[in-house]
Amino acid sequence: GVTMAVSVSAADPLPSWKATAAKKAIVDFVDRVATEGSPDFVPVAERIATFDNDGTLWCENPLPFQAIFAADEIERLLPDHPEWESNAAVQALQKRDVAGLSANHHKGLLEILALTHAGMTTDEFDQRVRDWLATAEHPRFNRPFDQCVYQPMLELLTYLRANGFQTWIVSGGGVDFMRVFADDVYGIPPDQVIGSYGQVKFEMKDGKPTLTKTLDTVFIDDKEGKPVGIHTFIGRRPIAAFGNSDGDQAMIQYTTIDNPRPSFGLIVHHTDGEREYAYDANPKSSGKLVTALEAAPGNGWTVVDMKNDWTTVFEAKP
Amino acid sequence: GVTMAVSVSAADPLPSWKATAAKKAIVDFVDRVATEGSPDFVPVAERIATFDNDGTLWCENPLPFQAIFAADEIERLLPDHPEWESNAAVQALQKRDVAGLSANHHKGLLEILALTHAGMTTDEFDQRVRDWLATAEHPRFNRPFDQCVYQPMLELLTYLRANGFQTWIVSGGGVDFMRVFADDVYGIPPDQVIGSYGQVKFEMKDGKPTLTKTLDTVFIDDKEGKPVGIHTFIGRRPIAAFGNSDGDQAMIQYTTIDNPRPSFGLIVHHTDGEREYAYDANPKSSGKLVTALEAAPGNGWTVVDMKNDWTTVFEAKP
Ligand SMILES: [Ca+2]
Ligand SMILES: [Ca+2]
């Protein structure tokens, strides 16, 4: 028989991360929890990592992409719905009047959601999202929206999964919207996507089962809703959480404070106006980051400086 | 080098199933969808099987076990709550007056749930369920409730997983209740348990994250709620569904009717009063089976006759 000794020097699993403190913190944590015999070893079943989506895995400017989808859907459907033209919410959306849409407890936004995210079957909605992703382009980066994803975060997802982690999305975005692309784009299957949703309605129609989207009992997976969503869907406490705004603070607190397991929290700080966008206290639309940034040092959360910690922002065009 | 030819004759993976039509239907379906090159081959990611719990995976008599847990909790806590003794719901529960508890849209039952399933943290609740499972015994079978599980169904879960299926629980029972034992008893992790629930409340208390159980925005994972829960939690259509009552009919319809994938539906019919219980149209408490049984032949659903299709009902005592 022949014995072959092979020495493999593993390639860097995070090539788009510069050799700064953020990368070192990630790799140190993963080594601690995934190395058998380590005092901080965590069994595979409990290696759960949760990721915000907008501003953490993909870009959220000039508007959250789901809002752009809704606006594009209104434009597409308007010829068949002349009655919409006098609708104040539709007019505010056409002017990109975010303040107007948000007034009165998001009354306008809910009207837009009712026109674009409810009243159709889940299959019809999925197809509309697929059609939009196949044709729409980001106005600044001139590429499909599902290619405006952060290459360093894609590497991080792959690296964590290679080390036995489950990678979950926990986002304020709509779950039905995200599930259309999460598997292809992030390698995250539908059942590991947690998001906002209205309860669907089941009926037998003409002898066939149908699920219709509604805005009944809406669950908002943001702020304190994120740990609620995590408990409801995962039923276990994560050991790592990744976000970019104050809306992720409760999720990162739940993950890292008083957790009997070793844990890790990370905030993506948008500091790169040249390659992407620079914002925190005063975002263009969503993604306000103030209290979570203040809380980071005292809680040992890692803050990623996009400009200085990442060699690349977006994945290379295919 | 040495080439070793090994001929393995696989042991029967379903030894507690007699060689009847039910077993043949199960094995034929699994072979069709899991055999590469089969015209009905289904990729692993889409091999999703959903199981009702009460009456499908474990016994539901003389009362659903979660109701017995609630009654035992009331007894345990009563010395500290003398004010409960005048409570009509508590009195009905002590008399096992199911009709009284169910009157007025389950008003009494909701009061019992409020006393036993809300107001504590999720960690406290989990510990109460664990303590109960460790001490309480089934009144007829004289074994812990989590050993009153059907051996043929345990074999079926293992067999499906060995063939690349995800096995999910989709039950009217409480999700927090089932998650305590589902992993140990069924090999089903917390994130693959779908059940009824009230939304938990997240708060930082004394600097620590806490989740408190409430009865807010209760989701009932029964009847039409089952396909709703499946869409919400799994986001894909199952290809196999297993139940025992009319409460599972919508789930089995959603799984088997007009599904572009090959699919399989199965109903466990309780025909064995000697080894377990015999009931369908007139159950002792839960588990009414009339319309689903009528619909079975026309839809090609397999009906398991517990008395004649199973060699063993319960797993051997450890
Ligand atoms: Ca975000
Ligand atoms: Ca049942």
XYZ file of C-alpha atoms and ligand atoms in Angstrom:
638
model
C 0.000 0.000 0.000
C 1.019 3.601 -0.432
C 0.772 6.139 2.325
C 0.479 9.680 1.116
C 1.156 12.499 3.503
C -0.638 15.606 2.386
C -0.002 18.970 3.912
C -2.764 21.401 3.164
C -2.320 25.028 3.944
C -5.906 26.221 4.047
C -6.615 29.204 1.848
C -7.866 32.305 3.664
C -11.650 31.785 3.996
C -12.229 35.559 4.344
C -10.157 37.085 1.525
C -12.267 40.269 1.319
C -11.567 41.066 4.962
C -8.366 43.007 5.693
C -6.168 41.654 8.487
C -7.657 44.048 11.035
C -9.167 43.598 14.489
C -12.642 42.786 13.105
C -11.407 39.802 11.109
C -9.253 38.605 13.998
C -12.256 38.791 16.363
C -14.385 36.690 13.985
C -11.756 34.032 13.404
C -10.832 33.843 17.104
C -14.483 33.332 18.064
C -15.059 30.633 15.465
C -11.878 28.821 16.516
C -12.940 28.967 20.182
C -16.398 27.483 19.678
C -15.696 25.066 16.814
C -12.462 23.457 18.011
C -13.069 20.162 19.770
C -11.389 20.216 23.169
C -11.531 24.003 23.407
C -12.930 25.131 26.782
C -15.421 27.240 24.820
C -16.478 24.445 22.466
C -20.142 24.633 21.413
C -21.933 21.563 19.961
C -22.899 21.918 16.303
C -26.643 21.953 17.050
C -26.210 25.139 19.111
C -23.992 27.006 16.657
C -26.681 29.394 15.522
C -25.824 32.682 13.828
C -28.429 35.318 12.937
C -28.029 38.011 10.302
C -29.980 41.151 9.645
C -30.454 41.633 5.868
C -30.893 45.299 4.789
C -27.567 47.052 5.346
C -25.939 43.907 6.743
C -26.007 41.406 3.883
C -27.093 43.703 1.082
C -27.283 47.437 0.474
C -30.289 49.442 1.772
C -29.832 52.656 -0.254
C -31.172 54.805 -1.811
C -34.210 53.014 -0.315
C -34.642 49.505 1.116
C -34.887 47.326 -1.982
C -38.283 45.981 -1.008
C -39.616 49.551 -1.067
C -38.187 49.969 -4.583
C -39.891 46.713 -5.545
C -43.196 48.078 -4.213
C -42.751 51.345 -6.123
C -41.885 49.463 -9.326
C -44.905 47.216 -8.837
C -47.175 50.237 -8.465
C -45.783 51.640 -11.744
C -46.211 48.296 -13.490
C -49.786 47.809 -12.311
C -50.948 51.431 -12.593
C -52.266 51.178 -16.182
C -54.755 48.558 -14.988
C -55.680 50.592 -11.887
C -56.419 54.182 -12.895
C -58.209 54.578 -9.548
C -54.806 54.440 -7.814
C -53.722 57.757 -9.343
C -55.782 59.746 -6.866
C -54.514 57.673 -3.924
C -52.405 59.845 -1.573
C -50.120 56.952 -0.653
C -49.428 56.176 -4.316
C -48.680 59.849 -4.963
C -46.316 59.999 -1.967
C -44.535 56.869 -3.195
C -44.121 58.286 -6.699
C -42.496 61.370 -5.140
C -40.354 59.109 -2.909
C -41.909 61.036 0.011
C -40.765 58.745 2.832
C -41.997 61.155 5.527
C -45.458 61.222 3.961
C -45.595 57.424 3.760
C -44.484 57.107 7.379
C -46.957 59.621 8.820
C -49.881 58.389 10.944
C -48.178 55.179 12.009
C -47.037 54.317 8.489
C -50.573 54.591 7.133
C -49.370 55.276 3.587
C -46.825 52.477 3.686
C -49.477 50.003 4.806
C -51.678 51.093 1.897
C -48.822 50.456 -0.541
C -48.233 47.058 1.043
C -51.942 46.265 0.674
C -51.711 47.043 -3.055
C -48.451 45.172 -3.718
C -48.011 42.523 -1.007
C -51.509 41.177 -0.312
C -54.497 39.806 -2.161
C -52.522 37.459 -4.405
C -51.475 33.850 -3.844
C -48.017 33.195 -2.439
C -47.045 31.602 -5.773
C -48.116 34.725 -7.691
C -46.203 36.969 -5.309
C -43.044 34.849 -5.614
C -43.245 35.110 -9.396
C -43.592 38.897 -9.239
C -40.475 39.162 -7.070
C -38.578 36.854 -9.424
C -39.646 38.901 -12.448
C -38.567 42.120 -10.741
C -35.173 40.748 -9.710
C -34.603 39.570 -13.272
C -35.210 43.009 -14.780
C -34.735 45.857 -12.268
C -31.330 47.463 -11.709
C -29.831 49.445 -8.851
C -29.784 53.109 -9.929
C -26.184 53.728 -8.859
C -24.473 50.379 -9.193
C -26.233 49.357 -12.420
C -26.644 45.746 -11.465
C -29.577 43.615 -10.326
C -30.522 44.272 -6.711
C -29.640 40.732 -5.681
C -26.092 41.390 -6.820
C -25.784 44.389 -4.476
C -24.732 42.014 -1.712
C -21.592 42.403 0.356
C -18.839 40.037 -0.739
C -17.213 39.977 2.755
C -20.521 38.939 4.293
C -21.003 36.184 1.684
C -17.573 34.869 2.687
C -18.556 35.102 6.350
C -21.748 33.075 5.758
C -19.772 30.380 3.959
C -17.041 30.385 6.614
C -19.534 29.994 9.452
C -21.388 27.172 7.692
C -18.075 25.432 6.998
C -17.575 25.542 10.778
C -20.898 23.920 11.560
C -23.004 27.033 12.068
C -26.582 27.414 10.964
C -26.915 30.825 9.307
C -30.330 32.470 9.736
C -31.693 35.727 8.369
C -33.564 37.783 10.984
C -34.750 40.883 9.162
C -37.447 43.521 9.248
C -37.953 42.785 5.544
C -40.820 40.654 4.322
C -40.206 36.946 4.722
C -41.966 36.033 1.451
C -39.878 38.635 -0.389
C -36.545 37.428 0.994
C -37.225 33.737 0.566
C -37.352 34.177 -3.201
C -33.621 34.909 -3.420
C -32.083 33.934 -0.048
C -31.228 30.396 -1.110
C -29.582 31.339 -4.417
C -27.873 34.488 -3.167
C -26.892 33.604 0.413
C -27.203 29.821 0.509
C -29.922 30.234 3.154
C -32.963 27.959 2.665
C -36.538 29.287 3.105
C -36.981 27.782 6.571
C -33.985 29.740 7.892
C -35.375 33.109 6.834
C -37.214 35.029 9.569
C -38.863 38.287 8.575
C -41.987 40.393 8.829
C -45.222 38.898 7.554
C -48.980 39.006 7.513
C -50.703 35.705 8.094
C -51.588 33.880 4.893
C -55.081 32.441 4.405
C -55.613 28.828 3.406
C -58.574 27.824 1.247
C -59.568 25.051 -1.107
C -60.525 26.860 -4.342
C -61.936 24.824 -7.221
C -60.638 21.783 -5.389
C -57.095 23.146 -5.150
C -55.262 24.315 -2.028
C -54.377 28.020 -2.164
C -52.530 30.354 0.179
C -53.461 34.012 -0.175
C -51.302 36.782 1.245
C -53.059 39.130 3.692
C -52.108 41.896 6.084
C -53.820 40.150 9.018
C -51.979 39.763 12.337
C -48.862 41.346 10.953
C -45.646 40.436 12.755
C -42.878 43.034 12.532
C -39.488 41.394 12.864
C -37.590 44.483 14.015
C -36.178 45.842 17.282
C -37.699 43.854 20.207
C -39.454 41.773 17.532
C -36.133 40.191 16.516
C -35.575 38.164 19.712
C -39.287 37.358 19.613
C -38.941 36.063 16.051
C -35.825 34.113 17.016
C -37.624 32.398 19.882
C -40.699 31.706 17.771
C -38.859 30.295 14.749
C -35.591 28.902 16.094
C -36.482 28.127 19.695
C -32.839 28.434 20.749
C -30.620 31.327 21.639
C -28.097 32.247 18.936
C -24.418 32.456 19.814
C -23.588 34.999 17.102
C -25.580 37.946 15.748
C -24.790 40.396 12.947
C -26.554 43.688 12.267
C -26.044 47.278 11.219
C -28.556 49.449 13.061
C -30.359 50.147 16.301
C -33.059 47.805 15.030
C -30.594 44.963 15.653
C -29.678 45.972 19.188
C -32.236 43.748 20.951
C -31.140 40.760 18.820
C -27.484 41.337 19.696
C -28.328 41.858 23.383
C -30.333 38.624 23.412
C -27.417 36.824 21.763
C -24.529 38.178 23.803
C -25.677 39.280 27.273
C -26.035 36.695 30.044
C -25.785 33.891 27.488
C -24.424 30.733 29.139
C -22.649 29.970 25.845
C -19.716 31.936 24.419
C -21.181 34.526 22.081
C -20.341 37.135 19.471
C -21.996 40.363 18.340
C -21.057 42.405 15.282
C -22.217 45.690 13.797
C -21.513 46.689 10.192
C -20.801 50.436 10.252
C -21.379 52.118 6.889
C -18.303 54.345 6.592
C -17.598 54.089 2.884
C -19.311 56.800 0.878
C -17.075 56.134 -2.111
C -17.618 52.438 -2.615
C -21.069 52.302 -0.977
C -22.741 54.779 1.414
C -21.662 56.483 4.638
C -24.350 56.843 7.303
C -25.217 56.136 10.903
C -27.155 58.736 12.943
C -28.758 60.253 9.842
C -29.441 57.554 7.287
C -30.959 58.292 3.878
C -33.935 56.059 4.654
C -33.496 53.067 6.969
C -30.538 51.963 9.098
C -30.227 54.497 11.905
C -27.255 53.543 14.075
C -26.742 55.446 17.347
C -27.535 53.504 20.511
C -26.152 50.176 19.286
C -22.882 51.878 18.324
C -22.651 53.472 21.768
C -23.377 50.136 23.446
C -20.822 48.206 21.380
C -17.587 48.800 23.325
C -19.093 48.108 26.745
C -20.594 44.848 25.474
C -17.570 43.696 23.519
C -19.381 43.864 20.188
C -17.175 44.063 17.105
C -17.757 47.096 14.900
C -16.826 46.700 11.235
C -15.538 49.843 9.563
C -16.551 49.070 5.967
C -14.010 51.451 4.491
C -11.030 50.151 6.421
C -11.945 46.537 7.183
C -13.117 45.375 3.765
C -10.941 45.088 0.630
C -14.042 44.647 -1.529
C -17.632 45.719 -0.911
C -19.728 44.060 -3.622
C -19.311 40.681 -5.191
C -17.658 40.736 -8.584
C -20.128 40.995 -11.452
C -20.749 37.503 -12.789
C -4.170 -3.020 -3.079
C -7.086 -5.083 -1.938
C -10.573 -4.697 -3.292
C -13.232 -5.787 -0.909
C -16.675 -6.560 -2.215
C -19.227 -6.144 0.504
C -22.762 -7.289 0.111
C -25.033 -5.692 2.667
C -28.557 -6.866 3.029
C -30.177 -3.898 4.717
C -32.170 -4.745 7.812
C -35.864 -3.833 7.684
C -36.003 -0.166 8.676
C -39.648 -0.490 9.750
C -39.723 -3.657 11.896
C -42.819 -2.609 13.854
C -44.856 -2.342 10.668
C -46.493 -5.508 9.409
C -46.056 -6.321 5.716
C -49.393 -4.793 4.808
C -50.494 -2.220 2.235
C -49.668 0.736 4.523
C -46.019 -0.242 4.858
C -45.757 -0.997 1.164
C -47.189 2.419 0.294
C -44.643 4.181 2.530
C -41.646 2.265 1.193
C -42.765 2.632 -2.418
C -43.136 6.388 -2.027
C -39.741 6.816 -0.381
C -38.077 4.704 -3.059
C -39.736 6.759 -5.818
C -38.642 10.152 -4.501
C -35.238 9.247 -3.028
C -33.807 7.086 -5.805
C -31.532 9.022 -8.139
C -32.667 8.492 -11.708
C -36.253 7.752 -10.676
C -38.746 9.775 -12.760
C -40.258 10.916 -9.436
C -36.930 11.860 -7.838
C -37.177 14.852 -5.468
C -34.054 16.809 -4.464
C -33.096 16.471 -0.799
C -33.891 20.112 -0.021
C -37.527 19.534 -0.991
C -38.029 16.268 0.875
C -40.125 17.771 3.638
C -42.378 15.615 5.801
C -44.779 17.046 8.382
C -46.214 15.176 11.361
C -49.082 15.957 13.654
C -48.145 15.095 17.259
C -51.146 14.225 19.501
C -52.535 10.910 18.294
C -49.983 10.658 15.477
C -46.609 10.476 17.234
C -47.785 10.014 20.805
C -51.003 9.056 22.548
C -53.707 11.686 23.187
C -55.822 9.828 25.758
C -57.385 10.012 28.309
C -56.697 13.724 27.602
C -54.092 15.448 25.437
C -50.944 15.275 27.560
C -50.516 19.029 27.585
C -53.944 19.323 29.252
C -52.801 16.811 31.883
C -49.665 18.916 32.367
C -51.848 21.999 32.885
C -54.059 20.162 35.394
C -51.011 18.883 37.278
C -49.526 22.379 37.304
C -52.731 23.789 38.779
C -52.585 21.148 41.532
C -48.937 21.853 42.194
C -49.388 25.626 42.367
C -52.745 25.670 44.155
C -51.321 25.836 47.722
C -49.693 29.149 46.801
C -52.852 30.428 45.070
C -55.880 29.886 47.339
C -57.737 32.441 45.223
C -57.818 29.894 42.379
C -60.128 27.563 44.323
C -63.165 29.698 43.545
C -62.217 29.962 39.866
C -64.827 28.202 37.700
C -62.218 27.136 35.121
C -60.036 25.578 37.826
C -63.044 23.752 39.226
C -64.005 22.460 35.764
C -60.454 21.260 35.199
C -60.381 19.443 38.535
C -63.574 17.650 37.503
C -62.062 16.961 34.048
C -65.138 18.766 32.666
C -63.963 19.167 29.068
C -67.347 20.531 27.933
C -67.263 23.194 30.638
C -63.733 24.229 29.688
C -64.655 24.406 26.025
C -67.828 26.465 26.463
C -67.909 30.117 25.357
C -65.136 29.724 22.781
C -62.839 27.817 25.152
C -63.066 30.564 27.782
C -62.203 28.201 30.627
C -59.333 26.620 28.717
C -57.839 30.031 27.984
C -58.014 30.865 31.696
C -56.149 27.668 32.544
C -53.549 28.486 29.899
C -53.172 31.963 31.387
C -52.442 30.409 34.793
C -50.052 27.710 33.554
C -48.608 28.802 30.205
C -48.076 32.577 30.519
C -46.508 35.098 32.853
C -43.247 33.207 33.327
C -40.023 33.336 31.309
C -39.507 30.784 28.568
C -36.655 29.266 30.612
C -38.920 28.866 33.662
C -41.629 27.260 31.551
C -39.167 24.822 29.960
C -37.995 23.757 33.414
C -41.579 23.171 34.567
C -42.236 20.908 31.587
C -38.982 19.038 32.179
C -39.843 18.568 35.876
C -43.301 17.291 34.972
C -42.018 14.851 32.345
C -39.499 13.534 34.892
C -42.164 12.748 37.508
C -45.664 12.350 36.002
C -46.910 9.000 34.709
C -49.611 7.995 32.270
C -52.557 6.674 34.340
C -53.065 3.563 32.210
C -49.644 2.751 30.815
C -47.720 3.623 33.983
C -44.831 5.210 32.202
C -43.684 8.797 31.656
C -45.776 10.602 29.074
C -42.814 11.033 26.747
C -42.544 7.248 26.579
C -46.135 6.931 25.354
C -44.871 7.429 21.805
C -45.618 5.095 18.934
C -42.687 2.828 18.089
C -43.755 2.446 14.407
C -43.793 6.222 14.019
C -40.345 6.559 15.620
C -39.092 4.062 13.042
C -40.816 6.037 10.299
C -39.149 9.295 11.392
C -35.744 7.634 11.370
C -36.404 5.956 8.039
C -37.450 9.210 6.382
C -34.432 11.087 7.743
C -32.146 8.295 6.545
C -33.631 8.966 3.100
C -32.863 12.682 3.176
C -36.179 13.958 4.511
C -36.573 16.788 6.955
C -39.103 15.701 9.575
C -41.201 18.538 11.022
C -43.846 18.518 13.734
C -46.968 20.517 12.797
C -49.262 20.240 15.792
C -52.055 22.069 17.574
C -50.036 21.586 20.770
C -47.977 24.385 22.260
C -44.649 24.874 20.534
C -42.799 25.707 23.752
C -44.225 22.568 25.372
C -43.224 20.252 22.523
C -39.750 21.696 22.022
C -38.751 20.531 25.497
C -38.858 16.857 24.485
C -39.049 16.734 20.668
C -35.294 16.555 20.159
C -34.688 13.776 22.715
C -37.837 11.791 21.948
C -38.255 12.217 18.184
C -34.855 13.513 17.050
C -36.604 16.714 15.894
C -34.740 19.931 16.775
C -36.590 22.977 18.172
C -36.574 24.850 14.859
C -38.476 22.006 13.181
C -41.343 22.093 15.661
C -44.377 24.126 14.584
C -47.177 24.497 17.087
C -49.621 26.892 18.696
C -48.172 29.844 20.574
C -48.734 33.241 22.091
C -46.160 35.844 21.196
C -43.375 36.133 23.762
C -42.356 39.564 25.079
C -38.715 40.667 25.037
C -37.356 42.974 27.728
C -34.037 43.847 29.299
C -34.589 43.293 33.052
C -31.791 44.211 35.462
C -29.532 44.370 32.433
C -30.447 40.861 31.295
C -32.472 39.828 28.235
C -35.696 38.032 29.168
C -38.488 36.460 27.140
C -41.820 36.249 28.918
C -44.619 34.000 27.728
C -47.920 35.752 26.978
C -51.252 34.913 25.396
C -50.986 37.841 22.956
C -51.660 37.293 19.236
C -52.185 33.588 19.761
C -51.615 31.431 16.686
C -53.562 28.167 16.627
C -51.746 25.590 14.539
C -54.764 23.422 13.775
C -57.073 22.784 10.813
C -56.555 25.585 8.223
C -53.868 26.892 10.580
C -51.619 23.959 9.694
C -50.896 24.955 6.086
C -50.595 28.528 7.335
C -48.006 27.447 9.909
C -46.191 25.384 7.272
C -45.936 28.359 4.927
C -44.896 30.705 7.731
C -42.227 28.453 9.229
C -41.033 26.237 6.380
C -41.802 28.357 3.346
C -42.034 25.283 1.130
C -44.727 22.778 0.415
C -44.223 19.377 2.087
C -44.262 16.233 -0.022
C -45.463 13.997 2.813
C -47.886 14.637 5.664
C -48.980 12.424 8.560
C -51.943 12.991 10.844
C -54.775 11.276 12.673
C -57.788 13.581 12.692
C -59.907 16.050 10.759
C -57.601 18.726 12.178
C -54.930 17.387 9.821
C -57.084 17.390 6.699
C -56.048 20.835 5.459
C -52.374 19.945 5.961
C -52.759 16.720 3.999
C -54.747 18.503 1.272
C -52.039 21.174 1.006
C -49.398 18.466 0.769
C -51.040 16.105 -1.694
C -53.514 17.937 -3.932
C -52.247 19.790 -7.014
C -48.672 19.497 -5.749
C -46.228 19.557 -8.690
C -44.058 17.121 -6.721
C -44.946 13.493 -5.995
C -46.611 13.451 -2.599
C -47.894 11.211 0.168
C -50.632 11.543 2.792
C -51.232 9.204 5.709
C -53.828 8.966 8.475
C -53.289 6.959 11.646
C -56.636 5.362 12.496
C -56.980 4.410 16.166
C -58.500 0.938 15.933
C -56.760 -0.786 18.813
C -58.703 -0.514 22.061
C -56.682 -3.311 23.606
C -53.173 -2.039 23.108
C -54.105 1.667 22.952
C -57.506 3.289 22.274
C -60.146 2.860 19.578
C -61.825 6.060 18.403
C -62.680 8.134 15.359
C -66.072 9.883 15.128
C -66.501 9.991 18.921
C -63.129 10.525 20.570
C -62.697 10.680 24.358
C -61.351 14.207 24.106
C -59.417 15.286 21.001
C -58.821 13.529 17.693
C -62.178 13.454 15.892
C -61.777 11.655 12.577
C -64.673 11.715 10.123
C -64.220 13.899 7.061
C -60.524 13.118 6.583
C -61.280 9.403 6.694
C -64.030 9.844 4.102
C -61.710 11.855 1.878
C -58.837 9.379 2.100
C -59.690 6.857 -0.649
C -60.539 9.490 -3.263
C -57.286 11.304 -2.592
C -55.101 8.238 -2.389
C -54.221 8.806 1.247
C -52.941 5.797 3.150
C -54.958 4.861 6.234
C -53.086 2.979 8.948
C -55.151 0.489 10.903
C -53.201 0.491 14.181
C -54.510 -2.896 15.226
C -53.671 -4.690 12.006
C -50.770 -2.704 10.575
C -48.542 -2.384 13.641
C -46.802 -5.248 15.449
C -45.984 -2.977 18.384
C -47.651 0.225 19.542
C -45.388 1.729 22.199
C -41.634 1.723 22.349
C -40.188 -0.857 24.721
C -39.631 0.470 28.223
C -36.009 1.497 28.558
Ca -30.479 46.658 8.792
Ca -53.837 14.756 16.276
